[in-house]
Structures are given as C-alpha cells and as structure tokens.
Coordinates of C-alpha atoms and ligand atoms in Angstrom, one line a residue:
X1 CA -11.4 12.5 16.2
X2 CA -9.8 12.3 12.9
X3 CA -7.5 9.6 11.7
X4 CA -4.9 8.9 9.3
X5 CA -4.0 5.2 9.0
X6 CA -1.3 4.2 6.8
X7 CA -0.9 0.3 5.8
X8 CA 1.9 -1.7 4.5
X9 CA 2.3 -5.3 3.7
X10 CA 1.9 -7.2 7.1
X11 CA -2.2 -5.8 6.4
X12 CA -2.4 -8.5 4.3
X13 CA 0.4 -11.5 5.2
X14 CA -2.3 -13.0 7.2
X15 CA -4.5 -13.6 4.2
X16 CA -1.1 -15.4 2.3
X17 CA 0.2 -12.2 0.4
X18 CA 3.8 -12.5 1.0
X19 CA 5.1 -9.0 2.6
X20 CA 8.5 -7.8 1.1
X21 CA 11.3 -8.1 3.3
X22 CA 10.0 -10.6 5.7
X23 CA 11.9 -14.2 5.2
X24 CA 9.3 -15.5 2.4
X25 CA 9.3 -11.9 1.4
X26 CA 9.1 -11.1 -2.2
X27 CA 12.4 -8.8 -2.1
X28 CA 13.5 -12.6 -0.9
X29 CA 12.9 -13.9 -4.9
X30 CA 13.7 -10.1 -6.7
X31 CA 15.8 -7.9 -6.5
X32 CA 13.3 -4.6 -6.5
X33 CA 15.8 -2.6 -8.7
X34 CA 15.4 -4.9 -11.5
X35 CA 11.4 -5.6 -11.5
X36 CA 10.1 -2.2 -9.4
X37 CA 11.7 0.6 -11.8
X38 CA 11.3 2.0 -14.7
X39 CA 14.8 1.3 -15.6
X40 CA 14.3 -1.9 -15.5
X41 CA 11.0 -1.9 -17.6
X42 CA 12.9 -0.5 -20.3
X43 CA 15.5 -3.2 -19.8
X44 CA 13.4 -6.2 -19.9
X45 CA 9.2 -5.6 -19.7
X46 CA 8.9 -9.2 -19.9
X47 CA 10.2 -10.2 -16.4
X48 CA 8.8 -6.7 -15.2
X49 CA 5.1 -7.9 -17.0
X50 CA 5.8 -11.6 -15.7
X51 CA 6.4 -10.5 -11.7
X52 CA 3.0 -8.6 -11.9
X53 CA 1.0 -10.7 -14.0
X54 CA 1.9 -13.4 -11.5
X55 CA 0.8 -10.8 -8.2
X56 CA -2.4 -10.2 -10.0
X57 CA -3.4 -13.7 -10.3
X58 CA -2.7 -14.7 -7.2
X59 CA -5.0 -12.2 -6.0
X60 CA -7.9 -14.8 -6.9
X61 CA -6.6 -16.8 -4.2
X62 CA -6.6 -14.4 -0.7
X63 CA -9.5 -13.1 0.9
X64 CA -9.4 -9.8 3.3
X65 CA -8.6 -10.6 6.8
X66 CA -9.9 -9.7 10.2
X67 CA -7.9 -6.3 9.7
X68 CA -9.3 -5.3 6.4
X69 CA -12.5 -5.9 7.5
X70 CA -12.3 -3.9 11.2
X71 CA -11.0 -0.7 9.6
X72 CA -13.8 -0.9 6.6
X73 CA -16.2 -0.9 10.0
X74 CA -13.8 2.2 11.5
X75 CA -15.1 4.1 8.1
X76 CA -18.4 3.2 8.4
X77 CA -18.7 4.7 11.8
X78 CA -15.8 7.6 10.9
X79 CA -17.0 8.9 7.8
X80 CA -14.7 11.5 6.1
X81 CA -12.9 11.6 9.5
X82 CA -11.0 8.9 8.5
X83 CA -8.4 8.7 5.9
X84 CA -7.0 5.5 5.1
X85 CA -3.9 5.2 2.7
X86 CA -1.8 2.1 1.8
X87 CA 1.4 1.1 0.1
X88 CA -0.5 -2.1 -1.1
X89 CA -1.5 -2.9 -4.2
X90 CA -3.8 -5.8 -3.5
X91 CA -7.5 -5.1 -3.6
X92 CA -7.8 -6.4 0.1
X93 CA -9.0 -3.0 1.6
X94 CA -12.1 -2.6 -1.0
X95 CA -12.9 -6.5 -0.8
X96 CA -12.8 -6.0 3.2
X97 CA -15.7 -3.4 2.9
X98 CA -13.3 0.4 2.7
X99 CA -14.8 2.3 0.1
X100 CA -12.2 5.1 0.2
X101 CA -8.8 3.8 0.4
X102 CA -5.9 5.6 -1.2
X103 CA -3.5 3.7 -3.1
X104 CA -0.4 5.7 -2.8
X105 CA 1.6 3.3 -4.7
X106 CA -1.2 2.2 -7.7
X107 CA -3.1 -1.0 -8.0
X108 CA -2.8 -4.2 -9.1
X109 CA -5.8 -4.4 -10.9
X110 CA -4.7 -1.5 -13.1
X111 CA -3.8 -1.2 -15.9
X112 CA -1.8 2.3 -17.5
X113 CA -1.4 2.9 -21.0
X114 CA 1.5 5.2 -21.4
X115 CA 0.6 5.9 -24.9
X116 CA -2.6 7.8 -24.0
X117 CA -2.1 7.6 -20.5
X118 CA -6.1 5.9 -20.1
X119 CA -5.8 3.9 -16.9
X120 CA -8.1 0.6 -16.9
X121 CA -9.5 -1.7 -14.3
X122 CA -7.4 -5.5 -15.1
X123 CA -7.6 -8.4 -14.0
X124 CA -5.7 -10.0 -17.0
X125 CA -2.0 -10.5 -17.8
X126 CA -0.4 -7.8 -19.6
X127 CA 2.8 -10.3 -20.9
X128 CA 1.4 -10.5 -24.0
X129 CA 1.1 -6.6 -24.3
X130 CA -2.4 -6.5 -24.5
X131 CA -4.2 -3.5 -27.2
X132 CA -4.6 -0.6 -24.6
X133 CA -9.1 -0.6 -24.8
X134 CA -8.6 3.3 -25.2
X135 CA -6.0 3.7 -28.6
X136 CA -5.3 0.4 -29.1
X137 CA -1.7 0.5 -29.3
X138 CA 0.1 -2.1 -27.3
X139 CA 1.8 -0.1 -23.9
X140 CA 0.0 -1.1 -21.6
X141 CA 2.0 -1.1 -17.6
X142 CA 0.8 -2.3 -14.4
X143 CA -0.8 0.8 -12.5
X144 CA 2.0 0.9 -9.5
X145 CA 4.2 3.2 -8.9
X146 CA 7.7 1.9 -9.1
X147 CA 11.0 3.2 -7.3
X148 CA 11.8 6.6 -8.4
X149 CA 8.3 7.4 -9.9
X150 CA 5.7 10.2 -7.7
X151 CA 3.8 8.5 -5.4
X152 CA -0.4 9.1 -6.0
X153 CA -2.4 11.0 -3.8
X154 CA 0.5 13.0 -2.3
X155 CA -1.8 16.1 -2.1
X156 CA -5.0 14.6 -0.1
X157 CA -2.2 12.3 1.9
X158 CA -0.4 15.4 3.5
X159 CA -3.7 17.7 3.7
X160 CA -5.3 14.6 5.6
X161 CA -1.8 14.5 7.8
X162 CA -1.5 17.9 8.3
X163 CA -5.7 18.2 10.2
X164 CA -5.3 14.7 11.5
X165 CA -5.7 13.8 15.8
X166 CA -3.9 10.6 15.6
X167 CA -1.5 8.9 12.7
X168 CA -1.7 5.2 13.1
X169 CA 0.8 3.0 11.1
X170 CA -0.2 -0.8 10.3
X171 CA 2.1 -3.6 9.1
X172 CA 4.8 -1.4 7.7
X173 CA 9.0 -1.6 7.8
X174 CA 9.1 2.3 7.7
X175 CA 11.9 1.5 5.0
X176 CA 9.9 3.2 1.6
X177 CA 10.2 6.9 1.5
X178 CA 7.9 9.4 1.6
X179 CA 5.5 6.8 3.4
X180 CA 8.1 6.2 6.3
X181 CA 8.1 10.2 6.6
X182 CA 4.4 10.0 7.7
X183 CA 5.0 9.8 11.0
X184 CA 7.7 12.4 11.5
X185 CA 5.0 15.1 9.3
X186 CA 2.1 14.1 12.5
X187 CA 4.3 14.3 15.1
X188 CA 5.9 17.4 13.5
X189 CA 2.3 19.0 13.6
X190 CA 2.1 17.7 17.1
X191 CA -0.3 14.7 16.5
X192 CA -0.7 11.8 18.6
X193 CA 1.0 8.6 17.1
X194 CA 0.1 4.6 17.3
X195 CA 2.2 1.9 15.8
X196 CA 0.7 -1.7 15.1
X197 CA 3.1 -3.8 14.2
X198 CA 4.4 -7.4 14.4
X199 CA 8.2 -7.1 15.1
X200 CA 9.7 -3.7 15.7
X201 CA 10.3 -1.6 12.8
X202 CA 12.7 0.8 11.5
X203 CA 10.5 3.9 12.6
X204 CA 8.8 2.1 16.2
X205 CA 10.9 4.3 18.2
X206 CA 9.2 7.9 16.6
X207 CA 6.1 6.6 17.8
X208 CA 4.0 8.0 21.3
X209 CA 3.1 4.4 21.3
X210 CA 3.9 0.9 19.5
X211 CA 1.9 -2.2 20.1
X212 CA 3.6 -5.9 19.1
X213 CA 1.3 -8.2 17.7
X214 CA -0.5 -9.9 14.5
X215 CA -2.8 -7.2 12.9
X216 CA -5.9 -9.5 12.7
X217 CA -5.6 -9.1 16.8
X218 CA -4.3 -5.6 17.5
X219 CA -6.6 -3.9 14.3
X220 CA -10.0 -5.0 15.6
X221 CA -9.0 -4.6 18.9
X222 CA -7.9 -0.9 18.7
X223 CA -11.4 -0.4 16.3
X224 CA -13.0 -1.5 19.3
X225 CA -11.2 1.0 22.1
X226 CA -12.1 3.7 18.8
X227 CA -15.6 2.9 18.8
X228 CA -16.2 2.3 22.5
Ligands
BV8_1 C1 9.8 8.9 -4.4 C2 4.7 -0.7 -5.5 C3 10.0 11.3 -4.9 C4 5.3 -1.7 -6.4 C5 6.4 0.1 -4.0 C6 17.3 7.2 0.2 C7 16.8 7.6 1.4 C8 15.4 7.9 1.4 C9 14.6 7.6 0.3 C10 15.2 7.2 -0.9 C11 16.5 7.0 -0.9 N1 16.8 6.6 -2.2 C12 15.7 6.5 -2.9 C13 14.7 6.9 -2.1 C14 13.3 7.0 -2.5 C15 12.6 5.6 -2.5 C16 12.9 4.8 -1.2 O1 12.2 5.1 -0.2 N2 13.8 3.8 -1.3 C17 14.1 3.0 -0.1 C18 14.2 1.6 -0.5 C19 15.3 3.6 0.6 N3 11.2 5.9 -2.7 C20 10.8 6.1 -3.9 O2 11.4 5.9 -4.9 C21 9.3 6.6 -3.9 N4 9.2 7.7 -4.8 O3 10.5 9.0 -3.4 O4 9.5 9.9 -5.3 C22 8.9 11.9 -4.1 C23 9.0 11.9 -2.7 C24 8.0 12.6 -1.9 C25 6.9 13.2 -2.5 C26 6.9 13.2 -4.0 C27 7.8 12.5 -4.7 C28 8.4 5.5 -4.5 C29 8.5 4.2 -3.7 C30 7.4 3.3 -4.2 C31 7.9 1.9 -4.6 N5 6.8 1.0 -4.9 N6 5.4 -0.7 -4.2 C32 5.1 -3.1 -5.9 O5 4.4 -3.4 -4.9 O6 5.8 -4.0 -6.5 S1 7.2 0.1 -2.4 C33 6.7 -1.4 -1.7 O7 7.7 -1.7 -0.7 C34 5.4 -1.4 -0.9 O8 4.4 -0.6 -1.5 C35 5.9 -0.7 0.4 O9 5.9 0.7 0.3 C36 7.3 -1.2 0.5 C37 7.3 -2.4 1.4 O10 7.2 -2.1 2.7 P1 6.1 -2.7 3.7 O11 4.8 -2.6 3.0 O12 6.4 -2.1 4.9 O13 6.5 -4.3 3.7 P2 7.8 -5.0 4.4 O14 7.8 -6.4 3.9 O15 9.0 -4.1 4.2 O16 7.4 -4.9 6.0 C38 6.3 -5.7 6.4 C39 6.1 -5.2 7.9 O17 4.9 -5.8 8.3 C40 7.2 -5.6 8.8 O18 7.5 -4.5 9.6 C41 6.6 -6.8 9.6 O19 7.0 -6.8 10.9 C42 5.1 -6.4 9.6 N7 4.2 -7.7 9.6 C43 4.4 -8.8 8.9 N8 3.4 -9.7 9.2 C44 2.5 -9.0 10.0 C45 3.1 -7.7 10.2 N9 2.4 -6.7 11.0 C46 1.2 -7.1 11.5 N10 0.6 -8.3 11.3 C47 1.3 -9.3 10.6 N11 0.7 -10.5 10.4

C-alpha cells in the first residue's frame, strides 16, 4: 500500500514545541504577517532573525515523541512506499529515526544565503548576520519558507499524491494553503483518506475517516493496524 502522510504542528506539541494557533500557540505571541514574510524581513530582519534564532535554540530542548518515532518504524517497514511530508520545521522527524522526510516549508536548522543562494546546515543564531561559509557576504535567512514564498518539494509532493492508496493527515488545522489542499488532490484521484487529529479541524469533514485523540496514541496505534 502506498502512503502519503502529511504532518503539521500538533506532531510535535507533545515534545513542548508550541503549535501555532493553539492557545499557547506561537500566532498567540506574533502576528505571522510581520515575522513569516518576506515583507516583513525587509522591514525589520532583526525581529524576523530574533523569532527564529529563538525557535532554533529551543530545539536543544525537545526530543521526538512516540509519534515521530512510530512513523520512522512505518518507513522502515514501507520503504519508498511511504512518503512523508511536513509543514514543520523542527528536526523532530530525522531525530525520531525518518530518513526521508520532506520539508515543504524549509528547516530550522538551515541556513540560506540569498546572495549566492548556498543553503547550510545551522544550528547558530543568524541575529548577528553571520558571513554566509560560501561568499562570505553577510545575507544569510533562515531556510523556511515564509507566506507568499513556493513551498519545497511541490513536484515529488503531488507525484507522491497523485499514485498514493491512502493520504493520512497528522496534527494539522488544514488552515495553510497548498498543504490543506492535500486532501481534496487524494480524494480527487479517488484515494482513501485518514485524519489524526486532536480537536476537529478545518478540513475533518473532507476526510473518509477522522480519529480524535493525542498523536503519541492514535500514530503508533494506526502504525500498528498498518503493520499488522
Ligand atoms: C503559497 C514556515 C503559492 C515558517 C509556514 C487565501 C486562501 C487560500 C490561501 C491563501 C490565501 N491567501 C494567501 C494564501 C496562501 C497562504 C495561506 O495558506 N494563507 C492562509 C493563512 C490563508 N499560503 C502561502 O503563502 C504558501 N505559499 O501559497 O505559494 C503556491 C501554491 C501552490 C503551489 C505553489 C505555490 C506558503 C505557506 C507557508 C508559510 N510558512 N511555516 C514558520 O514555521 O515560521 S506555515 C506554518 O503554519 C506551518 O508550517 C503550518 O503550515 C501552519 C500551521 O499549521 P499547523 O501545523 O496545522 O499548526 P496549527 O497550530 O494551526 O494546528 C495544530 C493542529 O494540531 C490543530 O488542529 C490541533 O488540534 C492539533 N494538535 C494539537 N496538539 C495535538 C494535535 N494533534 C494531535 N496531537 C496533539 N498532541
């Protein structure tokens, strides 16, 4: 059987990274239009560099959860028949044991220069504009993609959509666009669709079938029913 999973932020609230809109969310602290685009960038890369610098180190502090670590054991056993893409940009997936994770909205632990567009593993701030390793000249940006930019991957997403059996949707509001289109391209190719999800969200009702719950219970648990 071959799988699509798409992930979203409640993947990883379990191991303490705030999700966006929940009530701690980070959309609770920021307004996304003036630290997630590129507007805002030019406006003031300082709080832009300051809100991701302060993401990136946090990341020392969270380990994956039972989730990350169930669907790295659905890969091992898949292979290539499973595609997993998220909207994260936490290195949770990879730490949990997923080798191939697409990152359709960048990294954290990125950095791109937009000088000679060389993108870098980071683990450091980029505040205090940093010498790109590459050229040297100081434009280096966090490796996300921000609102109005392409997402990544788009091409392997929608081929891996478009031959899938099943599209399952993790910890994900269904609010971001072309993400919360996912489901409408599987069910438009007449794929079976699975929802996991803690509270309803704003695309449950598109789905064959939605399942309420914390993800470190319903993910391994639906790995399992997979596997059996
Ligand atoms: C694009 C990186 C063209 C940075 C992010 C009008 C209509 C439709 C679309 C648009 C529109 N106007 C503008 C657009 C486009 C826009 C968009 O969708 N805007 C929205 C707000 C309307 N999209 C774009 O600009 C995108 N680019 O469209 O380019 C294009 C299109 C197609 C093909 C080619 C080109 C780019 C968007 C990317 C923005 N960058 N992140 C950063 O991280 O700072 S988006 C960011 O927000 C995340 O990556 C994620 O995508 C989104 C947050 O959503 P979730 O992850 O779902 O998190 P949320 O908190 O909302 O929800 C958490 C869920 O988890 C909840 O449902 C909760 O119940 C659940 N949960 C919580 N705890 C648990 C749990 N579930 C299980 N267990 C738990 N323990």
């Amino acid at each position: 059987m071959r799988i699509v999973v798409l992930t979203g932020a409640g993947v990883s609230a379990e191991s303490g990274v705030p999700t966006f809109r929940d009530a701690d969310g980070l959309w609770e602290g920021h307004d996304p239009m003036t630290v997630a685009t590129p507007e805002a960038f030019d406006h003031d890369p300082t709080l832009v560099q300051r809100f991701y610098d302060e993401r990136r180190t946090a990341l020392t502090r969270v380990q994956p959860n039972a989730a990350h670590q169930a669907l790295a054991r659905l890969e091992a056993e898949l292979g290539d028949d499973l595609c997993l893409v998220t909207q994260n940009v936490d290195d949770l997936h990879e730490r949990g044991g997923s080798q191939r994770v697409h990152h359709m909205h960048g990294r954290l632990r990125a950095a791109w220069c937009t000088a000679c567009d060389a993108r870098h593993d980071w683990e450091a701030t980029l505040v205090d504009r940093p010498p790109c390793p590459a050229c040297g000249s100081a434009q280096l940006r966090p490796d996300v993609v921000w609102f109005g930019e392409v997402p990544y991957d788009m091409e392997a997403i929608e081929e891996a959509l478009w031959a899938c059996d099943l599209f399952v949707s993790i910890g994900t509001s269904g609010v971001v666009y072309p993400a919360a289109a996912f489901v409408h391209y599987a069910i438009g190719n007449g794929r079976q669709t699975l929802e996991l999800n803690l509270d309803e969200s704003d695309t449950s009702s598109d789905f064959h079938q939605s399942r309420r719950g914390p993800a470190t219970e319903l993910v391994p648990a639906w790995v399992d029913e997979v596997l059996r």
